Structures are given as structure tokens and as C-alpha cells.
Short mmCIF file of C-alpha atoms and ligand atoms in Angstrom, two decimals:
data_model
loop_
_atom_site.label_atom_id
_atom_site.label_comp_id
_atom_site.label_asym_id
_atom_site.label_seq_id
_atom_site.Cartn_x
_atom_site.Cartn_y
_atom_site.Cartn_z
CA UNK K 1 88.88 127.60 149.79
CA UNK K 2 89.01 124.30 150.96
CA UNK K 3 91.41 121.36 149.32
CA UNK K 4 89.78 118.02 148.87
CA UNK K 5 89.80 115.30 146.63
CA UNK K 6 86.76 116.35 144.58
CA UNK K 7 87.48 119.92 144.20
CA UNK K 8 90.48 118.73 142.30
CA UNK K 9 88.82 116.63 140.40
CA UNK K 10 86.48 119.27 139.45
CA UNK K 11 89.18 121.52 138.83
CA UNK K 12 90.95 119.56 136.27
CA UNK K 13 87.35 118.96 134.36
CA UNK K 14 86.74 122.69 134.30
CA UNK K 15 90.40 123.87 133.46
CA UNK K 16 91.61 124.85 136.58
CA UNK K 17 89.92 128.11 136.50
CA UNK K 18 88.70 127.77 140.23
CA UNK K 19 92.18 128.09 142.62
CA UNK K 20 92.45 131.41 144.02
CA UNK K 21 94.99 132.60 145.55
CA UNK K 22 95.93 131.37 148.96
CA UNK K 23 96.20 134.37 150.90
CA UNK K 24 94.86 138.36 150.77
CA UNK K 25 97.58 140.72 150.04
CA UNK K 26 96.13 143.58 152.24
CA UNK K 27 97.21 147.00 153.01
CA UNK K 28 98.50 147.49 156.00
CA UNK K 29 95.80 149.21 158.31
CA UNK K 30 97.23 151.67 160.54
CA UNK K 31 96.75 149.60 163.47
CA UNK K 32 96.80 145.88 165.12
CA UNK K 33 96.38 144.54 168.29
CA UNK K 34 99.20 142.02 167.81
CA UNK K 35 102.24 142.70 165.36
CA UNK K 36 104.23 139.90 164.11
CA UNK K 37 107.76 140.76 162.50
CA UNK K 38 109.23 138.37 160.57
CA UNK K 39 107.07 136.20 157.70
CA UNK K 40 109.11 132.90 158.76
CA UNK K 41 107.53 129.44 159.88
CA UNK K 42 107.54 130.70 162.95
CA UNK K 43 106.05 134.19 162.61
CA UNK K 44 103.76 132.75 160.47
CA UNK K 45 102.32 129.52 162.38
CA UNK K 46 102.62 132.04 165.64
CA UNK K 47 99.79 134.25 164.21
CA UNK K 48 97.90 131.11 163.01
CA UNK K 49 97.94 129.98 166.29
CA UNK K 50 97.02 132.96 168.08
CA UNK K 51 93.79 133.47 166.04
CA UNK K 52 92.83 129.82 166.02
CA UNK K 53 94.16 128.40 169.50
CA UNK K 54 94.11 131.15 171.68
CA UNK K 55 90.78 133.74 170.31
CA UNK K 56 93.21 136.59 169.00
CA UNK K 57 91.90 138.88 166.12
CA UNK K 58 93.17 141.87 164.25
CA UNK K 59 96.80 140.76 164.00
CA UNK K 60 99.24 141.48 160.81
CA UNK K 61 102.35 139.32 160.04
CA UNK K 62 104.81 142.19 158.40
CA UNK K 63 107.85 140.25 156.42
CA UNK K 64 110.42 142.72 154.84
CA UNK K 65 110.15 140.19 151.32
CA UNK K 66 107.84 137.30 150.49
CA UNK K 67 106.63 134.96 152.74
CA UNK K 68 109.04 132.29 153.68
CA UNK K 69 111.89 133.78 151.84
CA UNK K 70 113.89 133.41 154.95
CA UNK K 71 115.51 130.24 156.38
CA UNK K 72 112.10 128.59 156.37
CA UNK K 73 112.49 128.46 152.31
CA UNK K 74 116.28 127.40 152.92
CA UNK K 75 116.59 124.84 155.20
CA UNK K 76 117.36 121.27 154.55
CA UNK K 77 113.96 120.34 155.87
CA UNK K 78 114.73 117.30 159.07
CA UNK K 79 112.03 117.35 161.69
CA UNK K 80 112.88 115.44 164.84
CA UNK K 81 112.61 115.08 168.78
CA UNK K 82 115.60 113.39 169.64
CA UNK K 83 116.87 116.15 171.96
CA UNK K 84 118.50 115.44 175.40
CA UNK K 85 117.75 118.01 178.23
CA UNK K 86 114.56 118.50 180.01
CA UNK K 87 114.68 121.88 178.81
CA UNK K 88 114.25 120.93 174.74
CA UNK K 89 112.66 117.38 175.06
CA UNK K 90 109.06 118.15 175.75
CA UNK K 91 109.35 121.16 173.62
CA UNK K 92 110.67 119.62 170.31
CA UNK K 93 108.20 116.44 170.97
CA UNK K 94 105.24 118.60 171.25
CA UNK K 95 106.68 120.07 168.31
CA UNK K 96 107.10 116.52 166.50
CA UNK K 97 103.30 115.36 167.97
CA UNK K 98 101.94 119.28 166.28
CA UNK K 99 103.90 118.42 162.18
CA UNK K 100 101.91 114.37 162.89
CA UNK K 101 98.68 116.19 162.82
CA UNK K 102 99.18 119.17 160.96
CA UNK K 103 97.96 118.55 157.34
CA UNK K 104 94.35 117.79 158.99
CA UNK K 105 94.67 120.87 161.19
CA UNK K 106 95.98 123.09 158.29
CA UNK K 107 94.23 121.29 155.60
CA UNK K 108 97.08 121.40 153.54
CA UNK K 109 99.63 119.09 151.82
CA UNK K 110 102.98 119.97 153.87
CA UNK K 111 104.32 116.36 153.22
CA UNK K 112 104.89 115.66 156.21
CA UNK K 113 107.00 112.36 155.76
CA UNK K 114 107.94 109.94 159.02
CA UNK K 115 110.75 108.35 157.04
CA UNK K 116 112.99 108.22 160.15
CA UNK K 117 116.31 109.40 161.36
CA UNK K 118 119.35 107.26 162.53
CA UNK K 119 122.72 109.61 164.46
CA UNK K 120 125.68 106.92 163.65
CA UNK K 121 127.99 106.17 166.86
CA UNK K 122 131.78 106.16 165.67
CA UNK K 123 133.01 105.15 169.11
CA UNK K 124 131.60 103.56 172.78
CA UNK K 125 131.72 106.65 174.11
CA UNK K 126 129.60 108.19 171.63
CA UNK K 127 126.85 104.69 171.67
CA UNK K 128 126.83 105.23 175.20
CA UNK K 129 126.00 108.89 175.07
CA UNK K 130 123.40 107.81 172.38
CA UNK K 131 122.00 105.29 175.01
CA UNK K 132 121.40 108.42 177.83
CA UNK K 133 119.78 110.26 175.11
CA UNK K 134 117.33 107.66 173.85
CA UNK K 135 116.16 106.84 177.53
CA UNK K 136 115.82 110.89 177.96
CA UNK K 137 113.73 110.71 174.55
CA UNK K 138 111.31 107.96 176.11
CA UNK K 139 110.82 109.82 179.36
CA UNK K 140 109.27 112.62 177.83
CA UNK K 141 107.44 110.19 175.51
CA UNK K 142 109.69 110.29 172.61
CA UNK K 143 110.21 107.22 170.67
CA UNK K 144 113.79 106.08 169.56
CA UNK K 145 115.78 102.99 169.84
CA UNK K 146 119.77 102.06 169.68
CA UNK K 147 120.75 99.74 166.29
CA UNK K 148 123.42 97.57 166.50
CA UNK K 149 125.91 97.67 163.83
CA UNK K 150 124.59 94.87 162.06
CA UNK K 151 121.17 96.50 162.23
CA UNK K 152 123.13 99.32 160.25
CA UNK K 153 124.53 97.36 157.92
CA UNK K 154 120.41 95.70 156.53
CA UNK K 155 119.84 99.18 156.81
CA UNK K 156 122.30 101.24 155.17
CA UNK K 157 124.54 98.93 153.26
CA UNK K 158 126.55 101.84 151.32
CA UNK K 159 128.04 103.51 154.67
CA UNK K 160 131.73 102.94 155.01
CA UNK K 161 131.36 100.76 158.03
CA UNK K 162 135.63 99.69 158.10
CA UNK K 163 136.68 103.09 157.98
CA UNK K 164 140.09 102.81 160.31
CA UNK K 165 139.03 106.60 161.24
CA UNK K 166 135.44 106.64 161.73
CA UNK K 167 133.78 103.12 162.11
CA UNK K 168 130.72 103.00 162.47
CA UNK K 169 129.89 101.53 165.82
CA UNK K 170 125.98 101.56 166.32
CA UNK K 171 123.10 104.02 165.91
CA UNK K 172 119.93 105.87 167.43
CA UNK K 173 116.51 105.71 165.24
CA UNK K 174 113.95 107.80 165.74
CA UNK K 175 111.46 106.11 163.45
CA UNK K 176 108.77 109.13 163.81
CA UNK K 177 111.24 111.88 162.73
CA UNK K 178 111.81 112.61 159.04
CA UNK K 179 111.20 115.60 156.71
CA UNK K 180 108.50 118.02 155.56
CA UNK K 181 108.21 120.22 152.61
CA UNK K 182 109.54 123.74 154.06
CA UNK K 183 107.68 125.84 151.42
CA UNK K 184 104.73 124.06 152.06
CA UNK K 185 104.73 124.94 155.81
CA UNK K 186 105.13 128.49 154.99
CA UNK K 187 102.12 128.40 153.06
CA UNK K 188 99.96 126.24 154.86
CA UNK K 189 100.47 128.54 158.32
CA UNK K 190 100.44 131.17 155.78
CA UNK K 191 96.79 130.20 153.98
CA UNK K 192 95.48 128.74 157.33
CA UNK K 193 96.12 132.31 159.25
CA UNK K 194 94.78 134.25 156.02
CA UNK K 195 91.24 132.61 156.47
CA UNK K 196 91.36 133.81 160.30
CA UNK K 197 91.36 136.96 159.21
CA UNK K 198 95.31 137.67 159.78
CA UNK K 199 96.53 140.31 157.53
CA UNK K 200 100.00 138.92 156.11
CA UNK K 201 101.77 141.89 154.40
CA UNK K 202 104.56 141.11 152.16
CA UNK K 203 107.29 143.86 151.12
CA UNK K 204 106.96 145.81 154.29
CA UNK K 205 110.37 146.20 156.36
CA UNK K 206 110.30 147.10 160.19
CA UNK K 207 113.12 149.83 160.48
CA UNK K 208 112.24 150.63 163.89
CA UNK K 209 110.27 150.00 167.24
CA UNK K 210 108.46 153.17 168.06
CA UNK K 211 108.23 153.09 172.46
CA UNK K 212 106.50 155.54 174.84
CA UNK K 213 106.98 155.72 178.43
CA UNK K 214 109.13 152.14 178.62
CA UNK K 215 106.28 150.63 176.49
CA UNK K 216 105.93 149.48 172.80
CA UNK K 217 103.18 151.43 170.52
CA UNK K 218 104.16 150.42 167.18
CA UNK K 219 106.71 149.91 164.37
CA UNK K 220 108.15 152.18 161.79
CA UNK K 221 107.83 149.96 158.35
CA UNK K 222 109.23 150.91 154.83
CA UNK K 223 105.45 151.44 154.27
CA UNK K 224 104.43 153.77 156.86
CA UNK K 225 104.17 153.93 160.57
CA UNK K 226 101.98 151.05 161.74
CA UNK K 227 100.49 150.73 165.35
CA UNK K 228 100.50 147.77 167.82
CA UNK K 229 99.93 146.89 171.38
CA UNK K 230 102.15 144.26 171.45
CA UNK K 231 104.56 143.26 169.11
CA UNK K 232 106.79 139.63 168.69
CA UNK K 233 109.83 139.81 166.56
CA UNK K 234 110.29 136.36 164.99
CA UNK K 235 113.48 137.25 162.42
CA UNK K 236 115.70 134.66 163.03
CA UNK K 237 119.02 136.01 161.37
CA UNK K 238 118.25 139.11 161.79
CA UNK K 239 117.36 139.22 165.64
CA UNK K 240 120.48 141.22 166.43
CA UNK K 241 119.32 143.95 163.87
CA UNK K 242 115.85 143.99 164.62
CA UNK K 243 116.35 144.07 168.82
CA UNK K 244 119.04 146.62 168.59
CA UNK K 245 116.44 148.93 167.22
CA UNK K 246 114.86 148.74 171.03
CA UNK K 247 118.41 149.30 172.18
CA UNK K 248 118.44 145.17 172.98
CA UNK K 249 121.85 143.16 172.76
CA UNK K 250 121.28 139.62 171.97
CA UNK K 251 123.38 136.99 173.21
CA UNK K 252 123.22 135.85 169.85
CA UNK K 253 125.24 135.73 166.53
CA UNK K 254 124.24 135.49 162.79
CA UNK K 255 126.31 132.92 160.84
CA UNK K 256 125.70 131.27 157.14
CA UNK K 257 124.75 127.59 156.97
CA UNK K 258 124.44 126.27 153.79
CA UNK K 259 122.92 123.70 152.37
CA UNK K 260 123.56 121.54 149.24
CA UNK K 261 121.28 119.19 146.65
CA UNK K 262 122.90 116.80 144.55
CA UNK K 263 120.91 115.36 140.93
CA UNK K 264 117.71 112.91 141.33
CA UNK K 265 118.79 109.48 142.00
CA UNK K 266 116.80 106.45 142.52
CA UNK K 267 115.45 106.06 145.59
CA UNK K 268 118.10 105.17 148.05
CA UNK K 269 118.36 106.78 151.16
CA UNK K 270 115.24 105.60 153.22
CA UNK K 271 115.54 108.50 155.84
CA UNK K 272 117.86 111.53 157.44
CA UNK K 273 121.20 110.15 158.31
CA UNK K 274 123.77 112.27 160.46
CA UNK K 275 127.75 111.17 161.00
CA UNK K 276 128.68 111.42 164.32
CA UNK K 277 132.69 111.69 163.55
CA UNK K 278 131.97 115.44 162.07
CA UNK K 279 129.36 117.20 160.70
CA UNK K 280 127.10 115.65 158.02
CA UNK K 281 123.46 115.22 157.23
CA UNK K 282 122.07 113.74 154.57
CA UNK K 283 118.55 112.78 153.09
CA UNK K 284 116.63 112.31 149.67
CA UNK K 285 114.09 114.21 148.91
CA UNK K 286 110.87 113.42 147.07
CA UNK K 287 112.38 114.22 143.80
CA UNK K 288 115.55 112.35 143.85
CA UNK K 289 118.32 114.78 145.11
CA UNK K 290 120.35 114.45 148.03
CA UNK K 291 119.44 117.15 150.14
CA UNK K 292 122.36 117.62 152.82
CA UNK K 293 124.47 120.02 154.69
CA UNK K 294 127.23 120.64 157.60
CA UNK K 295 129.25 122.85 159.44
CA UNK K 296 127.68 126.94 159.47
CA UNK K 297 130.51 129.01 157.95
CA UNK K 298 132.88 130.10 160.88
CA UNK K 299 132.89 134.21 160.84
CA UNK K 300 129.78 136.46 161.46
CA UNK K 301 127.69 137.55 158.80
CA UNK K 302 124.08 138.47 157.09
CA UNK K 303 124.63 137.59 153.36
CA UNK K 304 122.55 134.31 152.40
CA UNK K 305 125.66 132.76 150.50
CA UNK K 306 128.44 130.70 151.70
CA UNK K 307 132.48 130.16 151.30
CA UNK K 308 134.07 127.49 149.68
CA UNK K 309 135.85 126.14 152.61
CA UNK K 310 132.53 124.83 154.06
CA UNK K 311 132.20 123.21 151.33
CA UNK K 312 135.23 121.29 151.01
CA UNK K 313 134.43 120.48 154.38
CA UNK K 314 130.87 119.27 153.90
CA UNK K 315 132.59 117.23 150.97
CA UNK K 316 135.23 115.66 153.08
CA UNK K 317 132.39 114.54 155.65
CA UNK K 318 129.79 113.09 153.15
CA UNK K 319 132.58 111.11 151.22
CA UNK K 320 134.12 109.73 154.46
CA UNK K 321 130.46 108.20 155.14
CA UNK K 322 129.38 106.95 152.13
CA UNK K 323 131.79 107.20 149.35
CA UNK K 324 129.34 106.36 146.77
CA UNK K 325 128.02 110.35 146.87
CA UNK K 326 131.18 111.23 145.30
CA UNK K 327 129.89 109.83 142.10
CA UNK K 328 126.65 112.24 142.64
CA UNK K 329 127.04 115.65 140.61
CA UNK K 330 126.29 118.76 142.75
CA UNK K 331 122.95 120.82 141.27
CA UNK K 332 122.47 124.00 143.56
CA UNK K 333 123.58 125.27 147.21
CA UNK K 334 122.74 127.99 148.75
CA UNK K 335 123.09 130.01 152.40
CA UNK K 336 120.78 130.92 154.81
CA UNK K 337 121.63 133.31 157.42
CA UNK K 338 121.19 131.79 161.33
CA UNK K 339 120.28 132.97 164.66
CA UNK K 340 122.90 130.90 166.82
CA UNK K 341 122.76 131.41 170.40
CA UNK K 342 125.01 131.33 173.01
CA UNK K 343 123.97 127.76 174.26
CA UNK K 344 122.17 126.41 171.26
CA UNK K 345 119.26 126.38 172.82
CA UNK K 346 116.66 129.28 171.42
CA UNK K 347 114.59 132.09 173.05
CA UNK K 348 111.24 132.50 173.53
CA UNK K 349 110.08 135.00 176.16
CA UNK K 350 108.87 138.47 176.89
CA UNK K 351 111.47 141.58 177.20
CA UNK K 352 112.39 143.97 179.55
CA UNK K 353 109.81 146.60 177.13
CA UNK K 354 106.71 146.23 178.01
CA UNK K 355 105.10 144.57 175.01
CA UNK K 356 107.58 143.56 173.39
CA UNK K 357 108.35 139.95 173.17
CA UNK K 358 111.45 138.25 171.59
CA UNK K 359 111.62 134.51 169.64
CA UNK K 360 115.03 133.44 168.36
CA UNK K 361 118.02 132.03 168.79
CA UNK K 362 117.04 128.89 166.56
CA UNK K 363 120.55 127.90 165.13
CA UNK K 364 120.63 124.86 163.22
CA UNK K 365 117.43 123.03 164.30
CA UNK K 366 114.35 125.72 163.81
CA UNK K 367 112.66 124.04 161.28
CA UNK K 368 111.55 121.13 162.99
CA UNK K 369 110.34 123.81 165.57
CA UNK K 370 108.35 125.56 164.03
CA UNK K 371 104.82 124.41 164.98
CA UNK K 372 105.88 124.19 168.77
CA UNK K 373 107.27 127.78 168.38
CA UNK K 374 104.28 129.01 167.01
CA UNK K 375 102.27 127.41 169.42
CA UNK K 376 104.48 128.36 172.70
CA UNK K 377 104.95 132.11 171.18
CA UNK K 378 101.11 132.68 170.52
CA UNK K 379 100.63 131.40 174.12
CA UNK K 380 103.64 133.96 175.35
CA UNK K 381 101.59 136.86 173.52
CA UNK K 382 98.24 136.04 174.42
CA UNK K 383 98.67 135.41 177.92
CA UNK K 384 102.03 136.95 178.91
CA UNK K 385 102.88 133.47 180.42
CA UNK K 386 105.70 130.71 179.03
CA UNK K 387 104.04 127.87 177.63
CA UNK K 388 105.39 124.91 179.90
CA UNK K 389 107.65 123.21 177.49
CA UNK K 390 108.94 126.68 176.31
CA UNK K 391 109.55 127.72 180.61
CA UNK K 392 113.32 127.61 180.34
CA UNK K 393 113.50 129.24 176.89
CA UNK K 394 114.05 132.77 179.14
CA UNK K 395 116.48 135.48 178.10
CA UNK K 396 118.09 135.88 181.49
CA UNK K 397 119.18 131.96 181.13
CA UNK K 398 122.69 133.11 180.61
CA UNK K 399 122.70 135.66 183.32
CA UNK K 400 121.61 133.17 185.59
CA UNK K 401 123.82 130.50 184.55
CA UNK K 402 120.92 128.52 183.87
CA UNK K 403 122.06 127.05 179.85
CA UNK K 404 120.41 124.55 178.00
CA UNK K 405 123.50 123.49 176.22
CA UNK K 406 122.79 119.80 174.29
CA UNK K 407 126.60 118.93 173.37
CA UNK K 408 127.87 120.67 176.72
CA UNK K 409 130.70 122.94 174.31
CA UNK K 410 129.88 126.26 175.74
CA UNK K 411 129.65 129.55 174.11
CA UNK K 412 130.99 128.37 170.91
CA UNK K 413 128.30 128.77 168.45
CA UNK K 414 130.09 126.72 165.98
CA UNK K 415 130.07 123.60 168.04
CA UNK K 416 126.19 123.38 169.21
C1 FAD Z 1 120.83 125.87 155.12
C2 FAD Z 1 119.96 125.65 156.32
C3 FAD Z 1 119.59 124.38 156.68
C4 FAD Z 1 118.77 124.16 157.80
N1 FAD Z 1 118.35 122.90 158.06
C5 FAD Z 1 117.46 122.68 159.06
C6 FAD Z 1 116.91 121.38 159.26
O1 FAD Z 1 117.19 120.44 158.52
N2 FAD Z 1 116.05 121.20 160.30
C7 FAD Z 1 115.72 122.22 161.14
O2 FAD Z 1 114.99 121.99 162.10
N3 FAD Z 1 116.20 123.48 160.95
C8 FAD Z 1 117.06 123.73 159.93
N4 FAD Z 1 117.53 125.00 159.70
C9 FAD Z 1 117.12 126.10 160.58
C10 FAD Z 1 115.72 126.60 160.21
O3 FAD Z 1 115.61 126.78 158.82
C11 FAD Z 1 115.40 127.91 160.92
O4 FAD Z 1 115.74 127.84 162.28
C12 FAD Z 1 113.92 128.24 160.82
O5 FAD Z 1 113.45 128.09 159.50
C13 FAD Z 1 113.71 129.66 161.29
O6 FAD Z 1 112.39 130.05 160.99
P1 FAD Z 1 111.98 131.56 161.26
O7 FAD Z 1 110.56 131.68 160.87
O8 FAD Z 1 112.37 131.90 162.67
O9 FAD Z 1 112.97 132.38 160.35
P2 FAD Z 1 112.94 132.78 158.80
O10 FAD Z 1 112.30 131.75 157.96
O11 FAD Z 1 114.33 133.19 158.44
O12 FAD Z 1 111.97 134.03 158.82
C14 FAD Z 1 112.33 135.28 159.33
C15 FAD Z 1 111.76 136.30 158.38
O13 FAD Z 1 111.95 137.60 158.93
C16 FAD Z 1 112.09 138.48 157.86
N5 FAD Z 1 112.69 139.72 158.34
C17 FAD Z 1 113.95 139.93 158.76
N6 FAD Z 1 114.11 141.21 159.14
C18 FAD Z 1 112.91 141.82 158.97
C19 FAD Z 1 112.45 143.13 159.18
N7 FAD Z 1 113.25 144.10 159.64
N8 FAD Z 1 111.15 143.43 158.89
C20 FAD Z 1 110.31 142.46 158.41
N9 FAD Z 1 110.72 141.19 158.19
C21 FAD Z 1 112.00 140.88 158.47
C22 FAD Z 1 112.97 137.72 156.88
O14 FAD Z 1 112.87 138.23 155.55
C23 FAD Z 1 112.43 136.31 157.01
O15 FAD Z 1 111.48 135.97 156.01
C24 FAD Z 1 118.36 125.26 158.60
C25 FAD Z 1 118.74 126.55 158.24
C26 FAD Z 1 119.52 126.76 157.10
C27 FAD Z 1 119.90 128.15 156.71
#
């Protein structure tokens, strides 16, 4: 079914009777060529990709609830490329240059909205670090450019610019980064890979990894035993679970990050700003609220809820920015359950089973991945080669001491 502006004209003359639903639900058949776990962003735009980019056919996404259910439906929704190392630049802004075209290629309404971001500098160490990063941003072909403080102050007049703690010194912009609808990217990926043929099947848990002689030849599933010849695990929290059922350890832990959204306001944020004196991001989203988040909750864990002392902390953070959200009343939070890696960088690569192929390790920042991911994991299973951006997303990185860590804190997934 395609969207355009007639057939919804036509649709509201005729009572809306048309819309069908945007995917199949099939029954599982009892074999694929190509078995996606995980009904995420990524699992989702990785089968899109691999029917539409790279000539793949009988493939089934199998997701354990409903589509995007997972982070993807959770997250606090900033796409960006404003990443340092050679290792994430190219990958993040071929991710950014895939969400600028991706309502034409998906032919659906993701709203996809360049509204910009700006990281605040609260001393000349942190401007100058800012600087490095912004000429690492151009090299790849990334736009972004360093504001003064007076630049700050036309821009975002209610920051707390004298605070004797944190001033705020300068700032980066990128003016191309800004948010997208997450839901929406689960369902257009979702929709997009339906009409390829995919078969997305909802309610169907993986609760093992069936392997014969050292090689993968399907997956037991809380409905039935299903075949594959190669199979990608895309699970994001629950990597460590899903992996250890092919006797893999991840370098890898699951932690809650939560996420908060405040009452509709007027508009008054005009894109995603982050405090660079602790950890706070904030935006508005098309309805009004203030969509923003922090710190992941500091102990291990797979529940999708949160503790209080997060919050307090997210609190303290967004107040010592811009005071004025204390008069904001709080309308929902929630948890999502994240994949942080040892580095902060994420995985995308094959494993030491022979077809079976691994893509996690997202932590905070997989959302804005997700078309890249798709992209460089459909190119991983179709070929057996790493995409180029995606070369030094390997899963030996650690062993060979070769980490893409962005803040340089080590193996502290709390800091990255
Ligand atoms: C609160 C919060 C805020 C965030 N904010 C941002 C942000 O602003 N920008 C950004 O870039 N990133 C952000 N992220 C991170 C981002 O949401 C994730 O990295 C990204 O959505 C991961 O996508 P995914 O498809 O890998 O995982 P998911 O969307 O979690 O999908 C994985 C799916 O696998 C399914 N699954 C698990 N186990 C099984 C099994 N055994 N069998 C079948 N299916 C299974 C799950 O049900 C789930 O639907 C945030 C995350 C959270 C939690």
C-alpha cells in the first residue's frame, strides 16, 4: 500500500475503510535462509536492507513480543554524527546521511526532524576538546561548528550561563542532527521489509541456537523449531542471554537507562541540548513534552524500570542547566534495558560459529544507528565481509587492544 497525498485524501472521503494493515503476521515456515533475532530498529532495518540493498529473499525477523517493544520504542529519540574516532565517524555519518533520505526510501512518515544539537563546554579544556572533535566531524564530512558563548546566549537564553559551578563556556552545533519518531522507524523498516517479502513474526522467543558440526542450523523458538543457514542476533539488552545460548561470553553488560517526559509546553527548546558538567539531555518533542534523560542506573540488570536515585540525579543535572524545568511537572518515565560494551563502542561482526553473526553492544547511542546498522549488518550477512565504516566494529577489538573508546574512561560502562 503506498502513502501519498491523494490516497489520504481519498481515504478521509470514503471513511477510512481502505488502510490495511502494515505488515503480514505470518506463520513461521519451518525454514529461512537468513534468521534475524531481535524485532528492534536494527533487526528490523537489517532485514529491510538485506532484501532491498543486497538481493536476499526468504528471511524472517523473530521478536520474542511486538515489534519495536524493545529500546527502539524507549529511547529518547537524538540522531547525530558528532562522534570523534575514525572508528565511529564515518559509521554514524553514513548513518546520519541514511535517516536524511529515509522517508523517500521507506515511504513513510518517520519525522525525521534536523532541528540540531548543541554539547555545552563548562570549561577550556572541555571547548578545546569540542574543537578536536568538530575538525574530526568535518574530515569525515560531518558538519558542526563551535558557538561562542554569546552565540549561546541568542540561542538558548534560559540556560544558567553564571553558574559559579558549571558556566557555560561555549558549544558544538551540529545543525543536521536532531530527532526522529522511534515508533515510526520501527514501522517504517518494519512495513518497508513486509512488502519484500520478509516474514516478521511477532510473539516468537529464541530459547536456543541449535549447531551441528561447529555450524549454526537453526533456532529453537517458543513456537517450534525453526531452520536457518545463517542467523544475526540483533537483541540489544539481551545479547548476553541470547549469545550464551551458543556458549558466547560477551564483553558486554545490560544496565537500565531511563528516560523521562515532562507536560506539553510551548515550543521552546529549538533542538537536543546536552550539559557537559554531568549527564543531561534534553529536547521537545512534537507534542510539547520535554523528552530527556541521564546517567544508566549503576548495577546490572534486565528489568525495563529504573531506581529513584537516577532520578534525583537526572533532576539535579536538568535544574543546574536550566532552572526553569523545575517548574515543568513530570508525566511518565520509563527504563529500557542496554547493551553497554566494554569501550562504548558497539559490535558488529561474524562469530567464531560458523553462521552465526553477532550486532550489539549499542549503549546509549543505538538509535541514531540504526539505519547504518542495518545497512553494515545486512552487508556482514550477505557477503560475510565488514562493511567499511563498520571494519573496526570486530569482537576481538578488546583482545587485541584495539578499543574504540570516545571519552577515553576505560572499561567503565557507566562513564562511556
Ligand atoms: C531510555 C533510553 C534512551 C535512549 N536514548 C537514545 C537516544 O536518544 N539516541 C540514541 O541514538 N540511542 C538511544 N538509546 C539507545 C537505543 O534506543 C538503542 O541502542 C537501540 O534502540 C537498540 O535497537 P535494537 O534494535 O538493537 O534493540 P531493541 O529495540 O531493544 O530490539 C531488540 C529486540 O530483541 C527482542 N528480543 C530479545 N530477546 C529475544 C529473544 N530471545 N528472542 C526474540 N526476540 C528477542 C526484544 O524484545 C527487542 O524487541 C536509548 C535507550 C534507552 C533505553
Amino acid at each position: 500500500m503506498k502513502f501519498s497525498g491523494f490516497r489520504v485524501a481519498k481515504e478521509a472521503l470514503t471513511g477510512h475503510k481502505g488502510w490495511k494493515p502494515l505488515w503480514r503476521n505470518p506463520e513461521p515456515q519451518k525454514s529461512y535462509d537468513i534468521v534475524i533475532v531481535g524485532g528492534g530498529g536494527h533487526g528490523l532495518a537489517t532485514a529491510y536492507y538485506l532484501a532491498s540493498r543486497f538481493g536476499q529473499s526468504n528471511i524472517a525477523v523473530l521478536e520474542k513480543n511486538w515489534l519495536g517493544s524493545g529500546n527502539t520504542g524507549r529511547n529518547t529519540t537524538i540522531i547525530r554524527s558528532n562522534y570523534l574516532l575514525p572508528g565511529n565517524q564515518p559509521f554514524y555519518e553514513m548513518s546520519m546521511k541514511l535517516w536524511e533520505t529515509q522517508e523517500q526510501d521507506l515511504n513513510f512518515n518517520t519525522m525525521v526532524s534536523q532541528r540540531s544539537i548543541i554539547n555545552l563546554a563548562h570549561t577550556d579544556g572541555q571547548r578545546d576538546a569540542f574543537r578536536r572533535r568538530g575538525n574530526a566531524m568535518h574530515l569525515s564530512g560531518a558538519d558542526g561548528e563551535l558557538l561562542s558563548r554569546n552565540d549561546l546566549r541568542g540561542l538558548l537564553p534560559f540556560l544558567k550561563f553564571d553558574n559559579a559551578r558549571f558556566p557555560i563556556k561555549g558549544g558544538l552545533i551540529q545543525k543536521r542532527a536532531g530527532t526522529a519518531r522511534h515508533d515510526a522507524v520501527a514501522w517504517g523498516y518494519a512495513r518497508a521489509a513486509d512488502i519484500y517479502g520478509v516474514d516478521l513474526i511477532q510473539g516468537c522467543e529464541v530459547t536456543g541456537l541449535r549447531r551441528d558440526k561447529g555450524r549454526m542450523v537453526g533456532v529453537e523458538t517458543s513456537r517450534g523449531y525453526i531452520g536457518a543457514k545463517k542467523v544475526g542476533v540483533a537483541v540489544a539488552g539481551s545479547s548476553s542471554r541470547v549469545m550464551a545460548m551458543a556458549g558466547i561470553r560477551l564483553p558486554i553488560e545490560s544496565h537500565v537507562l531511563q528516560a523521562f517526559v515532562s507536560e506539553g509546553l510551548k515550543p521552546t527548546l529549538p533542538g537536543v541540548i546536552t550539559f557537559g558538567a554531568g549527564h543531561f539531555y534534553v529536547s521537545q518533542s512534537d507534542k510539547g513534552g520535554l523528552v530527556f534523560g541521564g546517567d544508566i542506573d549503576g548495577y546490572n540488570s534486565y528489568a525495563q524500570r529504573g531506581g529513584l536515585p537516577v532520578v534525583e540525579d537526572v533532576v539535579e543535572g536538568g535544574t543546574a542547566l536550566m532552572p526553569m524545568i523545575g517548574r515543568a511537572r513530570l508525566l511518565r518515565s520509563w527504563g529500557g534495558v542496554v547493551d553497554m560494551s566494554m569501550d562504548g563502542s558497539p559490535i558488529i561482526d561474524r562469530t567464531e560459529i560458523d553462521g552465526l553473526y553477532f550486532n550489539g553492544g549499542w549503549c546509549y547511542g543505538g538509535f541514531k544507528a540504526t539505519p547504518a546498522s542495518g545497512y553494515a549488518f545486512a552487508h556482514l550477512l550477505a557477503t560475510d565481509r565488514p562493511h567499511e565504516t563498520a571494519a573496526a566494529y570486530r569482537m576481538d577489538r578488546f583482545a587485541r587492544g584495539y578499543i574504540i573508546d570516545e571519552k577515553g574512561a576505560g572499561a567503565q560502562p557507566n562513564l562511556h
